[in-house]
Amino acid sequence: MQTAAQQIMSEFEGKFPSTYESISSLKGIGPYTAGAISSIAFNLPQPAVDGNVMRVLARLFEVNHDIGNPSNRKIFQAMMEVLIDPDRPGDFNQALMDLGSDIEAPVNPRPEESPVKEFSAAYQHGTMDRYPIKAPKKKPIPIFLKAIVVQNSQGQFLLEKNESEKLLAGFWHFPLIEVDEFSDQTQDLDLFSQVAEPILELGPSPQESFEQDYDLEVDWQDLRFEEVKHIFSHRKWHIQIIAGRVAESQEYADREVLWLRPEEFSNYPLAKPQQKIWQAYLKRSC
């Protein structure tokens, strides 16, 4: 809102814009908000399509498209552009929103009270329970990661740039090692400190993998940290922190790696999961 207000001052001479296109250009104003402002404040025939409006339209016309799929919004937008009252667009938009939030609510609707029941295909065909179509959200897949927070003798921490084209590409992060599942962290550290044949059968521990990949000798700290969790739309990261110190750090020619002091972190983009990792580390270390 602050950025939008600054835009109004710098680009519109301090006067709120009055066209749909100019309103849409304001920071933070999406299609629904732009349509609502245009129709209600300036009486422009622009649809304001929210979930309530899509619910009413889906039942009116038995729309066989998932309203939870953002790409299907354009279908309802096009329908509203045809239906909207050119003389009272604001009242029309608000009426459909109110209808969808009350009489045709997602839970315990009262279709027999609807003022549009005689025009509703779903009501006339007895298919009210089928519409709107909204596929259940898939549970995010759990991903288990070990975050390696390593500090050198100068008080710098190792961060690496994500150069992949996958999730959070371009951000800087503490090294992450994916594992199948979590075992007890103390047990992990104990196993790492032992040299026995049974351990070799399990493969390298995250600590061993890190030392091999980064060519470092690390004095691992026996500290327990709060587990960090972060949910993306399709993934749920579970992150355990492993902390250590190195006497000598080195530069790397084959990867984008930096040793940074905490006050330098702000100069590099850190995604939210990394910020959570750092806060959990500070909470335990201080």
Backbone as a ProteinNet text record, in pm:
[ID]
protein_1_A
[PRIMARY]
MQTAAQQIMSEFEGKFPSTYESISSLKGIGPYTAGAISSIAFNLPQPAVDGNVMRVLARLFEVNHDIGNPSNRKIFQAMMEVLIDPDRPGDFNQALMDLGSDIEAPVNPRPEESPVKEFSAAYQHGTMDRYPIKAPKKKPIPIFLKAIVVQNSQGQFLLEKNESEKLLAGFWHFPLIEVDEFSDQTQDLDLFSQVAEPILELGPSPQESFEQDYDLEVDWQDLRFEEVKHIFSHRKWHIQIIAGRVAESQEYADREVLWLRPEEFSNYPLAKPQQKIWQAYLKRSC
[TERTIARY]
82.2	0	86.3	196.3	284.1	343.7	386.1	443	338.3	214.6	106.6	80.4	83.3	62.8	172.9	294.9	407.1	391.4	339.9	314.4	210.6	105.5	0.5	59	150.3	211.7	304.4	384.1	485.9	433.6	336.3	290.4	154.8	75	-60.2	-86.3	22.8	14.1	-71.9	-63.7	-133.5	-281.4	-333.7	-475.5	-493.3	-583.5	-603.9	-649.5	-586.6	-623.1	-766.8	-827.2	-969.9	-1000.7	-898.4	-922.7	-875.6	-935.2	-899.9	-752	-700.1	-559.6	-466.2	-495.6	-408.1	-419.4	-540.3	-557.3	-480.2	-484.1	-412.9	-262	-213.3	-69.2	-12.6	-99.6	-53.1	-0.8	106.7	168.8	71.1	54.9	-30.4	-176.1	-210.8	-349.5	-362.6	-431.6	-453.7	-583.8	-620.7	-742.1	-869.3	-882.8	-1005.3	-1016.6	-909.1	-913	-931.7	-864.6	-879.9	-1023.9	-1085.6	-1224.6	-1318.6	-1293.4	-1379.5	-1370.4	-1249.6	-1232.8	-1294.9	-1267	-1317.9	-1469.7	-1534.3	-1680.4	-1748.8	-1696.7	-1763.2	-1732.4	-1606.4	-1567.4	-1588	-1573.6	-1578.4	-1687.1	-1771.7	-1885	-1843.5	-1726.4	-1678.9	-1725.4	-1769.6	-1819.8	-1707.8	-1641.6	-1532.2	-1568.9	-1556.6	-1589.8	-1493.7	-1545.5	-1464.2	-1484.6	-1399.3	-1418.2	-1340.1	-1413.1	-1350.8	-1409.8	-1376.4	-1425.7	-1576.8	-1637.2	-1782.7	-1851.8	-1798.7	-1856.7	-1840.7	-1724.4	-1702.6	-1797.6	-1826.3	-1918	-2058.2	-2105.6	-2238.6	-2243.9	-2143	-2141.4	-2130.4	-2050.7	-2033.9	-2167.4	-2251.1	-2381.8	-2483	-2473.7	-2565.7	-2554.8	-2430.5	-2407.4	-2346.7	-2341.8	-2281.4	-2144	-2057.3	-1923	-1835.7	-1790.3	-1711.1	-1561.2	-1522.7	-1381.5	-1352.7	-1237.9	-1196.5	-1173.7	-1252.1	-1234.8	-1108.2	-1049	-924.3	-802.6	-819.5	-709.5	-701.4	-593.9	-584.7	-601.6	-560.8	-570.9	-715.8	-808	-949.5	-1021.6	-953.6	-1018	-1062.1	-986.5	-1018.5	-1153.5	-1196.2	-1326.4	-1437.3	-1426.5	-1527.2	-1517.3	-1398.2	-1379	-1453.5	-1439.2	-1505.9	-1657.4	-1706.8	-1850.8	-1903.7	-1829.7	-1872.9	-1869.7	-1776.2	-1769.8	-1894.7	-1957	-2082	-2201.5	-2200.5	-2316.6	-2327.2	-2214.8	-2214.2	-2309.5	-2379.3	-2471.7	-2390	-2402.2	-2320.9	-2361.2	-2484.2	-2531	-2499.7	-2500.9	-2474.7	-2373.3	-2253.2	-2154.3	-2110.3	-2099.3	-2056.8	-2159.1	-2286.7	-2393.6	-2400.6	-2382.4	-2388.4	-2279	-2155.4	-2044.3	-2068	-2110.2	-2131.3	-2246.3	-2350.8	-2463.8	-2420.7	-2339.8	-2293.9	-2200.2	-2115.6	-2026.1	-2106.7	-2207.6	-2290.7	-2369.8	-2421.6	-2496.8	-2408.9	-2284.7	-2192.8	-2142.9	-2140.8	-2089.9	-2198.7	-2326.9	-2436.1	-2526.6	-2619.9	-2718.6	-2653.1	-2552.7	-2483.7	-2343.1	-2335.4	-2207.9	-2152	-2020.8	-1961.6	-2011.8	-2053.6	-2104	-2248.4	-2335.4	-2477.2	-2543.7	-2537.5	-2604.4	-2756.8	-2828.3	-2975	-3025.7	-3004.7	-3037.5	-3184.4	-3272.1	-3414.6	-3447.8	-3357.5	-3378.8	-3311.5	-3238.5	-3160.5	-3250.8	-3225.4	-3306	-3280.3	-3177.2	-3148.3	-3175.1	-3249.3	-3267.6	-3337.8	-3427.3	-3499.9	-3410.8	-3295.1	-3201.1	-3081.8	-3076.9	-2960.3	-2975.1	-2883.7	-2887	-2867.9	-2777.4	-2751.9	-2874.6	-2945.5	-3066.9	-3176.9	-3194.7	-3298.7	-3272.3	-3144.1	-3107.9	-3076.3	-3084.7	-3056.4	-2910.4	-2821.1	-2676.7	-2602.1	-2672.9	-2609	-2490.5	-2498.8	-2392	-2265.1	-2272.9	-2156.1	-2075.3	-2139.2	-2074.1	-2058.6	-1952.3	-1845.4	-1751.2	-1683.5	-1582.9	-1455.5	-1408.6	-1283.7	-1212.2	-1104.7	-1028.8	-964.2	-961.4	-896.6	-748.3	-696.9	-555.5	-471.5	-368.3	-278.1	-188.8	-167.1	-77.4	64.6	134.7	273.5	361.1	449.2	538.7	646.9	667.8	772.6	912.3	998.7	1139	1223.4	1318.7	1402	1541.9	1585.4	1712.4	1797.4	1928.2	2024.1	2086.6	2074.3	2136.4	2269.8	2375.6	2510	2549.7	2556.8	2596.4	2738.2	2833.2	2975	3037	3111.1	3175	3326.4	3398.1	3543.9	3598.7	3729	3792.2	3775.5	3735.7	3713.3	3567	3486.9	3346.2	3259.6	3308.7	3232.7	3162.3	3050	2972.5	2972.1	2967.2	2970.6	2831	2817.7	2693.7	2722.8	2626.6	2644.2	2523.9	2548.6	2440.5	2376.6	2245.1	2172	2171.4	2253.4	2266.7	2180.5	2098.1	2010.2	1892	1812.9	1691.7	1569	1591.8	1482	1436.2	1374.7	1317.4	1421	1384.8	1467.8	1599.1	1594.7	1713.4	1756.6	1887.5	1942.2	1958.6	1897.7	1912.2	2038.6	2086.4	2201.2	2149.8	2224.9	2177.2	2292.4	2263.5	2354	2348.4	2459.7	2457.4	2349.1	2276	2167.1	2195.6	2172.6	2190.3	2059.6	2002.3	1876	1900.7	1815.8	1824.4	1687.6	1684.2	1558	1463.3	1516.4	1438.6	1533.7	1476.8	1559.3	1576.7	1699.1	1723.8	1760.9	1786.3	1821.9	1951.9	1952.7	2070.3	2192.3	2171.1	2283.7	2342.1	2251.8	2298.7	2381.7	2337.2	2413.5	2555.7	2567.8	2699.6	2785.1	2722.1	2795.5	2844	2757.1	2796	2912.2	2907.4	3012.4	3148.2	3145.7	3272.1	3331.5	3256.3	3304.6	3359.3	3445.3	3497.6	3472.2	3372.6	3336.1	3275.2	3290.3	3241.7	3091.5	3006.1	2862.8	2825.4	2898.3	2868.5	2896.4	2999.6	3033.1	2920.9	2848	2738.9	2624.3	2614.3	2507	2537.3	2659.1	2698.2	2744.4	2797.9	2850.1	2739.3	2771.2	2676.8	2674.1	2575	2573	2701.6	2756.7	2880.5	2995.3	3004.4	3110.7	3093.2	2970.5	2943.6	2983.7	2950.9	2985.8	3137.3	3207.9	3353.5	3416.4	3363.6	3417.7	3386.8	3262.1	3221	3289.3	3312.8	3368.1	3514.9	3572.7	3714.8	3751	3676.9	3698.3	3707.1	3786.6	3787.6	3709.3	3601.4	3508.9	3507.4	3511.3	3491.9	3342.7	3270.6	3126.1	3084.9	2984.3	2937.2	2821.2	2824.3	2719	2605.9	2531.2	2422.6	2292.8	2184.4	2052.7	1984	1927.3	1857.1	1710.5	1629	1487.4	1471.5	1386.2	1364.5	1295.5	1344	1287.4	1192.8	1074.9	977.4	934.4	918.3	871.5	787.1	667.9	575.8	572.2	599	574.6	439.8	396.5	267.1	266.1	379.5	384.3	489.7	561.5	666.6	660	694.7	710.6	849.7	931.5	1069.2	1074.8	1141.7	1177.9	1330.5	1378.8	1522.2	1581.1	1684.9	1763.3	1898	1939.3	2064.3	2178.1	2289.6	2414.2	2517.6	2575.3	2669	2811.2	2905.1	3045.3	3135.6	3263.9	3363.3	3482.9	3546.8	3667.2	3780.2	3898.6	4014.9	4059.8	4053.5	4095.8	3985.8	3948	3849.7	3922.5	3852.1	3916.2	3818.3	3874.5	3793.4	3768.5	3661	3624.9	3614.4	3676.6	3673.4	3561.3	3513	3415.9	3270.8	3248.2	3111.9	3106.8	2987.2	2970.8	2949.5	3058.6	3057.3	3125.9	3068	3127.2	3130.2	3232.3	3237.6	3194.8	3083.2	3024.3	3002.2	3019.2	2982.9	2831.5	2767.6	2621.6	2572.4	2650.4	2606.2	2609.6	2672.6	2677.5	2563.7	2489.6	2382.4	2280.7	2254.6	2151.5	2187.7	2314.7	2357.6	2332	2286	2264.2	2122.8	2051.8	1913.9	1908.9	1848.8	1826.9	1677.7	1638.9	1497.7	1448	1318.7	1257.7	1308	1320.4	1370.7	1508.8	1594.7	1729.1	1725.2	1634.1	1618.1	1572.4	1483.9	1438.5	1553.7	1638.5	1753.9	1845	1870.2	1959.6	1901.3	1771.1	1707.8	1712.3	1691.8	1698.5	1840.5	1936.4	2078.2	2112.8	2070.7	2098.8	2031.4	1910	1834.6	1907.3	1970	2037.9	2180.8	2243.9	2386.5	2410.2	2311.2	2331.2	2312.7
-120.7	0	126.6	119.6	236	262.9	156	172.5	226.3	175.7	223.4	372	412	553.7	640.4	589.8	663.9	674.1	565.5	570.2	676.8	683.2	781.9	923.2	946	1078.6	1108.5	1008.9	1033.8	1019.9	930.3	903.7	964.1	997.3	1047.6	1181	1250.7	1385.3	1387.7	1280.9	1277.4	1246.7	1217.8	1188.6	1040.6	975.2	832.1	809.5	717.6	695.4	646.5	675.5	646.9	555.5	494.2	395.9	259.2	154.9	19.6	-8	33.7	7.9	78.1	202.7	276.6	225	185.1	127.1	-4	-83.9	-212.4	-194.7	-78	-54.5	-29.1	-6.3	21	-106.6	-92.3	-205.5	-268.5	-401.3	-472.7	-480.3	-419	-422.3	-529.3	-638.5	-746.3	-728	-823.3	-811.3	-793.2	-870.3	-858.4	-719.3	-675.4	-545	-432.3	-442.2	-340	-334.4	-451.7	-455.3	-398.8	-431.4	-381.6	-229.5	-176.1	-30	38.2	-16.5	44.7	51.3	-58.3	-63.2	10.7	-4.4	54	203	240	380.4	466.6	405.9	487	442.5	348.1	303.7	252.4	189.6	132.4	-13.1	-58.5	-195.6	-298.6	-313.2	-408.6	-513.6	-641.9	-747.7	-750.1	-792.6	-817.4	-964.3	-1048.9	-1193.9	-1247.8	-1286.8	-1354.3	-1494.5	-1565.8	-1702.1	-1708.8	-1608.7	-1607.5	-1593	-1505.2	-1484.8	-1610.8	-1673.2	-1795.5	-1906.1	-1911.8	-2014.1	-1994.6	-1870.7	-1842.6	-1876.1	-1834.9	-1860.1	-2008.7	-2080	-2223.8	-2295.5	-2251.6	-2313.9	-2264.7	-2138.9	-2085.2	-2158.7	-2185.5	-2241.8	-2382.1	-2444.8	-2577.7	-2582	-2495.6	-2482.2	-2597.9	-2678.5	-2797.4	-2767.7	-2664.5	-2627.9	-2598.4	-2641.7	-2627.6	-2480.8	-2429.1	-2288.4	-2266.1	-2374.7	-2362.7	-2351.1	-2373.2	-2362	-2217.5	-2144.2	-2002.1	-1977.2	-2072.3	-2051.2	-2049.7	-2102.8	-2104.8	-1974.9	-1886.9	-1760.6	-1683.2	-1693.8	-1618.3	-1659.9	-1784.6	-1830.7	-1750.3	-1736.3	-1663.2	-1512.5	-1465.1	-1324.4	-1293.6	-1381.6	-1361.6	-1366.7	-1456.1	-1465	-1336.9	-1285.8	-1164.1	-1042.1	-1040.3	-927.8	-920.9	-1037.7	-1041.1	-1006.9	-1055.7	-1042.7	-909.3	-843	-727.8	-617.8	-559.2	-449.9	-324.6	-271.2	-154.4	-27.7	-24.8	96.2	95.1	-24.2	-34.3	-146.6	-134.6	-243.2	-268.2	-161.8	-178.8	-256.3	-219	-290.6	-435.3	-456.7	-591.7	-679.5	-628.6	-705.2	-736.3	-635.1	-655.2	-752.2	-746.9	-837.3	-982.8	-1009.7	-1146	-1192	-1102.8	-1138.2	-1172.3	-1091.5	-1117.1	-1246.3	-1269.9	-1391.8	-1514.6	-1507.2	-1619.7	-1642.4	-1538.2	-1552	-1587.7	-1571.9	-1596.3	-1709.8	-1680.3	-1779.8	-1896	-1866.2	-1973	-1994.2	-1994.4	-2012.4	-2152.7	-2171	-2302.7	-2408.8	-2366.4	-2458.8	-2421	-2519.2	-2499.6	-2391	-2404.5	-2306.4	-2320.2	-2213.9	-2214.3	-2180	-2269.9	-2238.6	-2206.2	-2260.8	-2233.4	-2086.6	-2015.1	-1872.5	-1783.2	-1842.5	-1763.5	-1687.8	-1559.8	-1481.3	-1521	-1602.7	-1643.4	-1792.1	-1856.2	-2001.5	-2043.2	-1958	-1994.5	-1991.4	-1926.1	-1918.4	-2011.7	-2077.3	-2158.6	-2300.1	-2337.7	-2471.9	-2577.1	-2552.8	-2650	-2668.5	-2559.7	-2569.5	-2643.3	-2608.5	-2670.4	-2818.5	-2856.7	-2995.7	-3078.6	-3016.6	-3089.8	-3126.3	-3040.9	-3070.5	-2969.6	-2904.9	-2804	-2859.5	-2989.5	-3047.6	-3071.7	-3062.7	-3088.3	-2961.4	-2847.2	-2722.7	-2630	-2551.3	-2548.3	-2667.8	-2697.8	-2803.5	-2747.6	-2813.7	-2771.1	-2894.2	-2929.5	-3048	-3025.2	-3128.3	-3112.1	-3083.3	-2999.5	-2966.6	-3088.5	-3108.1	-3218.6	-3181.3	-3279.1	-3254.1	-3235.2	-3135	-3115.3	-3234.5	-3269.1	-3383.8	-3346	-3427.3	-3394.1	-3416.2	-3319	-3326.9	-3305.8	-3395	-3387.3	-3339.7	-3233.7	-3170.8	-3146.3	-3157.1	-3116.5	-2985.3	-2883.6	-2754.9	-2747	-2721.3	-2716.7	-2571.3	-2533.9	-2397.3	-2404.6	-2359.7	-2371.9	-2233.3	-2211.3	-2082	-2099.1	-2000.2	-2006.4	-1923.1	-1918.2	-1850	-1698.9	-1644.7	-1500.2	-1461.7	-1559.2	-1530.4	-1525.2	-1579.9	-1582.2	-1717.1	-1714.5	-1836.2	-1869.5	-1997.8	-2045.6	-2040.2	-1966.1	-1960	-1989.8	-2052.1	-2091.1	-2044.1	-2004.3	-1960.1	-2079.9	-2081.7	-2189	-2161.6	-2233.5	-2210.7	-2305.3	-2385.2	-2475.8	-2397.7	-2462	-2400.8	-2448.1	-2506.4	-2560.3	-2457.9	-2507.5	-2423.3	-2329.1	-2200.8	-2096.6	-2074.7	-2090.4	-2065.1	-1920.1	-1898.5	-1763.8	-1711.9	-1779.6	-1737	-1798.4	-1734.6	-1786.4	-1867.1	-1968.8	-2056.8	-2123.9	-2165.3	-2254.5	-2388.9	-2458.2	-2586.6	-2679.3	-2741.6	-2832	-2970.6	-3070.5	-3209	-3282.2	-3336.5	-3408.5	-3550.1	-3593	-3727.6	-3793.9	-3925.3	-3998.1	-3966.5	-3955.2	-3924.2	-3878.8	-3832.9	-3787.8	-3899	-3911.1	-3990.6	-3892.5	-3942.5	-3854.3	-3782.2	-3648.9	-3569.4	-3604.6	-3630	-3667	-3798.9	-3889.8	-4018.3	-4000.4	-3907.7	-3879.9	-3838.1	-3747.4	-3698.1	-3807.9	-3894.3	-4005.1	-4102.1	-4130.4	-4221.9	-4166.7	-4035.7	-3973.6	-3981.3	-3978.3	-3976.9	-4116	-4218.1	-4355	-4405.6	-4502.2	-4567.6	-4716.4	-4766.2	-4907.4	-4954.4	-5079.9	-5135.2	-5119.3	-5137.8	-5122	-4985.5	-4880.7	-4747.5	-4736.5	-4801.5	-4794.9	-4848.6	-4944.5	-5001.8	-4902.5	-4805.4	-4707.6	-4595.2	-4587.4	-4478.2	-4359.2	-4258.2	-4142	-4063.4	-4011.3	-3926	-3789.5	-3704.6	-3569.5	-3492.5	-3512.9	-3443.1	-3488.8	-3619.7	-3672.8	-3624.8	-3627.8	-3582	-3436.8	-3355.6	-3214.1	-3195.2	-3262	-3247	-3289.9	-3395.5	-3441.9	-3342.5	-3295.6	-3206.1	-3070.2	-3021.5	-2887.1	-2888.3	-3006.7	-3022	-2943.8	-2968.8	-2899.6	-3000.8	-2964.8	-3041	-2961.2	-3019.5	-2945.9	-3004.2	-2914.4	-2953.3	-2940.9	-3052.9	-3050.7	-3026.9	-2941.1	-2906.6	-2997.7	-3042.8	-3129.9	-3042.2	-2981.1	-2890.4	-2935.7	-2922	-2950.9	-2818.8	-2811.7	-2691.6	-2724.6	-2624.3	-2640.3	-2673.9	-2771.9	-2809.3	-2694.3	-2666.1	-2560.6	-2624.6	-2565.4	-2615.7	-2502.3	-2536.2	-2435.4	-2505.2	-2451.6	-2512.9	-2432.3	-2499.9	-2445.8	-2502.8	-2467.8	-2517	-2668.5	-2727	-2870.6	-2944.8	-2874.9	-2935.7	-2881.4	-2967.4	-2921.8	-2960.7	-2859.6	-2883.5	-2902	-3010.5	-3032.4	-3021.2	-2927.2	-2897.8	-2912.3	-2992	-3001.8	-2933.5	-2857.5	-2781.7	-2860.5	-2866.4	-2922.8	-2810.9	-2781.3	-2668.8	-2718.2	-2639.5	-2674.7	-2554.8	-2574.9	-2469.6	-2525.1	-2438	-2477.7	-2383.2	-2438.3	-2355.4	-2278	-2342.8	-2280	-2293.6	-2181.6	-2182.9	-2162.4	-2188.9	-2174.9	-2117.9	-2069.3	-2019.6	-2134.6	-2122.2	-2227.9	-2170	-2238.4	-2192.9	-2258.7	-2372.8	-2449.7	-2427.2	-2339.5	-2312.3	-2173.7	-2114.8	-1981.5	-1995.6	-1983.8	-1997.7	-1877.5	-1825.3	-1710.4	-1735.6	-1679.8	-1674.8	-1534.3	-1523.5	-1393.9	-1375.7	-1251.2	-1216.2	-1193.4	-1215.6	-1199	-1063.1	-957.6	-825	-808.8	-903.7	-898.3	-976.4	-1052.5	-1135.8	-1052.6	-932	-849	-807.2	-821.8	-785.8	-897.5	-1011.1	-1127.1	-1179.5	-1215.1	-1263.1	-1399.4	-1401	-1525.2	-1554.2	-1672.4	-1709.3	-1731.6	-1734.9	-1746.4	-1868	-1987.4	-2100.5	-2074.3	-2005.2	-1976.1	-1875.3	-1780.5	-1685.1	-1756.9	-1855.1	-1933.5	-2014.6	-2070.5	-2147.2	-2058.3	-1938.9	-1847	-1807.9	-1780.1	-1742.3	-1857.3	-1980.4	-2097.4	-2117.3	-2091.7	-2103.5	-1999.9	-1876.3	-1770.7	-1798.6	-1849	-1875.8	-1975.5	-2073.3	-2177.9	-2137	-2058.6	-2026.6	-1912	-1823.4	-1705.3	-1738.8
0	0	0	71.5	75.4	-62	-130	-263.6	-359.5	-349.3	-436	-411	-283.8	-250.4	-309.8	-306.3	-365.7	-517.5	-579.7	-723.3	-758.1	-675.6	-700.4	-694.9	-601.7	-589.9	-707.2	-747.8	-850.9	-993.7	-1014.5	-1151	-1184.5	-1080.6	-1105.6	-1035.4	-1002.5	-943.9	-816.9	-740.2	-612.8	-620.7	-740.2	-756.8	-789	-717.5	-740.6	-884.4	-958.3	-1099	-1112.2	-1226.7	-1243.7	-1362.1	-1421.5	-1527.4	-1480	-1535.8	-1494.2	-1516.3	-1631.8	-1664.9	-1567	-1534.6	-1443.7	-1300	-1260.3	-1126.9	-1116.9	-1223.7	-1226.7	-1220.4	-1260.7	-1261.1	-1122.2	-1024.6	-889	-823.7	-750.2	-683.2	-583.5	-593.8	-500.5	-541.1	-654.1	-701.6	-809.4	-776.6	-872	-947.2	-1033.6	-1115.5	-1033.6	-924.7	-844.9	-781.6	-716.3	-649.3	-749.8	-864.5	-967.7	-1016.9	-1033.9	-1078.8	-974.8	-848.3	-741	-730.3	-732.2	-723.2	-845.5	-964.4	-1088.1	-1089.3	-1049.1	-1058.2	-943.7	-822.7	-706.7	-692.7	-713.9	-694.1	-817.6	-936.9	-1059.5	-1157.7	-1115.7	-1196.6	-1333.9	-1340.5	-1466.5	-1476.5	-1594.1	-1610	-1612	-1497.9	-1483.7	-1379.6	-1413	-1317.3	-1198.5	-1085.4	-966.3	-930.4	-982.4	-970.4	-851.9	-747.9	-633.9	-620.9	-515.6	-497.8	-486.9	-423.2	-410	-544.8	-627	-760.3	-845.5	-839	-916.9	-871.3	-741.1	-689.2	-747.6	-750.4	-804.7	-953.7	-1028.3	-1172.5	-1203.5	-1125.2	-1147.8	-1134.3	-1041.5	-1022.3	-1124.7	-1160.7	-1259.8	-1393.1	-1434.3	-1567.4	-1564.7	-1447.9	-1433.5	-1501.3	-1453.8	-1511.9	-1465.4	-1558.3	-1524.4	-1525.7	-1454.8	-1441.7	-1295.2	-1250.2	-1110.8	-1076.3	-981.3	-944.4	-863.2	-812.5	-737.7	-826.3	-956.2	-1051.3	-1100.4	-1066.4	-1105	-1254	-1337.7	-1482.4	-1530.1	-1448.8	-1488.4	-1454.7	-1384.5	-1347.4	-1470.5	-1579.4	-1700.7	-1759.2	-1733.4	-1781.1	-1713.3	-1581.8	-1505.7	-1533.2	-1558.3	-1594.2	-1724.2	-1823.8	-1952.5	-1937.6	-1854.1	-1831.2	-1767.8	-1671.5	-1603	-1694.9	-1786.3	-1880.9	-1966.8	-1991.3	-2068.1	-1979.4	-1856	-1767.8	-1695.4	-1670.2	-1580.6	-1627.9	-1534.8	-1563.2	-1596.9	-1719.1	-1756.3	-1682	-1629.8	-1562	-1412	-1350.4	-1206.1	-1180.6	-1236.9	-1224.3	-1080.8	-1002.1	-863.5	-783.3	-798.4	-728.4	-775.5	-905.1	-961.4	-900.2	-898.2	-840.9	-693.6	-618.7	-475.5	-447.6	-533	-514.9	-533.5	-636.7	-659.3	-547.9	-499.3	-388.5	-263.6	-232.9	-115.6	-131.3	-250.8	-277.1	-254.5	-304.6	-291.6	-150	-68.6	68.7	168.7	128	221.6	172.2	85.5	42.8	-30.9	-111	-184.5	-128.9	1.1	70.3	44.7	64.8	41	138.3	258.6	360.3	394.5	397	429.7	344.2	212.3	126.6	138	100.8	102.9	-36.7	-133.3	-272.5	-294.9	-209.7	-227.1	-201.1	-132.8	-105.7	-209	-301.6	-396.9	-493.6	-515.5	-610.8	-757	-779.4	-918.4	-939.7	-848.2	-857.1	-985.7	-1037.2	-1159.1	-1282.3	-1269	-1381.5	-1361.8	-1246.4	-1211.6	-1266.3	-1355.3	-1412.9	-1305.5	-1210.5	-1105.2	-1017.1	-987	-905.6	-980.8	-1107.7	-1188.7	-1214.2	-1225.2	-1255.8	-1131.1	-1015.9	-892.2	-875.7	-925.9	-919	-831.3	-741.6	-657.2	-579.9	-543.2	-463.4	-543.7	-675.9	-760.3	-789.2	-768.4	-808.1	-688.3	-687.3	-788.8	-775.5	-884	-882.5	-820.9	-719.8	-656.9	-605	-673.5	-634.7	-499.1	-413.8	-282.4	-299	-211.2	-216.9	-182.5	-261	-231.7	-113.3	-26.4	84.8	32.8	83.6	37.7	73.9	-17.4	2.5	103.2	206.9	304.8	247.4	267.3	226.8	352.3	375	494.4	455.6	521.1	486.5	610.3	593.4	695.7	650.1	732.6	702.6	774.4	700	756.2	781.1	906.7	944	999.1	917.2	952.9	962.8	1072.4	1098.7	1099.8	1041.4	1043.9	1159.6	1170.7	1284.1	1278.4	1162.3	1150.1	1177	1218.9	1247.1	1123.6	1012.9	888.6	872.4	799.6	777	627.8	600.6	462.2	400.7	291.2	215.4	68.9	4.8	-135.3	-216.7	-341.3	-429.1	-496.6	-498.1	-564.8	-714.9	-786.9	-930.9	-1013.7	-947.5	-1020.8	-1076.4	-1158.6	-1212.9	-1136.1	-1019.8	-941.3	-838.3	-732.3	-628.7	-567.8	-555.5	-493.6	-569.3	-700.2	-782	-767.9	-759.3	-749.3	-608.2	-510.7	-371.3	-310.3	-203.3	-128.7	-10.7	27.4	132.3	205.7	327.7	397.2	323.6	312.8	241.6	296.8	206.2	242.8	187.3	269.5	227.1	251.1	145.1	159	210.5	302.8	359.7	348.7	364.4	352.5	467.2	586.4	704.9	814.3	923.8	1035	1137.3	1185.1	1304.7	1414.3	1532	1643	1613.1	1628.9	1592.7	1677	1805.7	1890.4	1845.2	1805.8	1756.2	1630.8	1543.1	1422.2	1456.1	1554.5	1590.2	1651.9	1732.9	1793.4	1687	1591.3	1484.4	1404.9	1383.5	1303.7	1373.2	1505.9	1579.9	1595	1558.7	1572.8	1439.4	1446.6	1327.1	1343.4	1272.6	1285.5	1155.4	1124.4	998.7	978.4	1080.1	1057.9	1002.9	1041.8	993.6	844.6	797.7	656	570.2	619.9	544	526.8	618.4	611.1	513.5	463.7	376.5	456.7	388.6	460.8	529.3	646.6	717	647.8	679.5	621.4	650.1	770.3	804.7	715	696.1	609.3	466.4	418	281.6	264.3	365.3	357.6	353.5	441.6	444.6	312.8	253.2	125	13.5	8.4	-100.6	-93.1	28.5	44.4	86.2	96.4	128.6	254.6	361.3	488	601.7	702.7	826	929.6	978.2	1064.1	1204.9	1302.1	1441	1469.2	1461.1	1474.3	1618.8	1636.6	1770.3	1810.4	1932.6	1984.3	2039.2	1948.4	1985.8	1920.3	1994.2	1938	1903.4	1784.3	1740.1	1714.5	1727.1	1695.6	1547.3	1518.3	1377.8	1304	1185.6	1101.5	1001.3	987.7	891	797.8	671.5	575.9	470.3	444.9	349.2	220.8	109.8	-22.7	-69.1	-187.9	-234.2	-248.9	-284.4	-312.4	-230.6	-146.6	-66.2	76.5	172.1	310.1	354.6	376.6	418.1	570.1	610.2	749.9	756.1	834	832.5	972.2	982.4	1105.4	1082.4	1181.7	1171.3	1232.9	1162.1	1213.7	1210.9	1323.8	1333.2	1355.5	1305.1	1322.2	1301.9	1332.8	1315.4	1238.8	1162.1	1088.9	1126.1	1139	1171.1	1048.7	932.7	807.8	703.7	644.2	536	404.3	295.5	165.5	64	-45.8	-155.9	-253.3	-331.6	-425.8	-566.1	-660.6	-800.3	-878.4	-830.6	-907.3	-863.5	-766.3	-721.7	-658.8	-658.2	-599.3	-449.1	-376	-231.3	-170	-63	5.5	155.9	219.6	365.4	405.2	476.6	506.7	655.9	700.4	837.1	841.9	956.7	966.2	917.9	944	900.5	749.1	679.8	533.7	468.2	547.8	491.3	413.8	463	399.8	257.9	221.4	85.4	-14.8	34.5	-51.2	-27.6	-134.5	-116.5	-48.4	70.2	144.8	145.8	100.3	99.3	241.8	257.9	390.2	469	406.6	485.9	544.3	469	518.6	632.7	623.4	733.2	859.8	844	959.8	1019.2	931.9	977.9	1062.1	1012.4	1083.5	1219.1	1224.9	1350.7	1450.2	1402	1491.2	1542.6	1456.1	1496.7	1603	1580.9	1678	1812.7	1806.9	1930.1	2018.9	1956.4	2033.6	2069.2	1983.3	2001.3	2098.6	2109.1	2194.7	2342.9
[MASK]
++++++++++++++++++++++++++++++++++++++++++++++++++++++++++++++++++++++++++++++++++++++++++++++++++++++++++++++++++++++++++++++++++++++++++++++++++++++++++++++++++++++++++++++++++++++++++++++++++++++++++++++++++++++++++++++++++++++++++++++++++++++++++++++++++++++++++++++++++++++++++++++

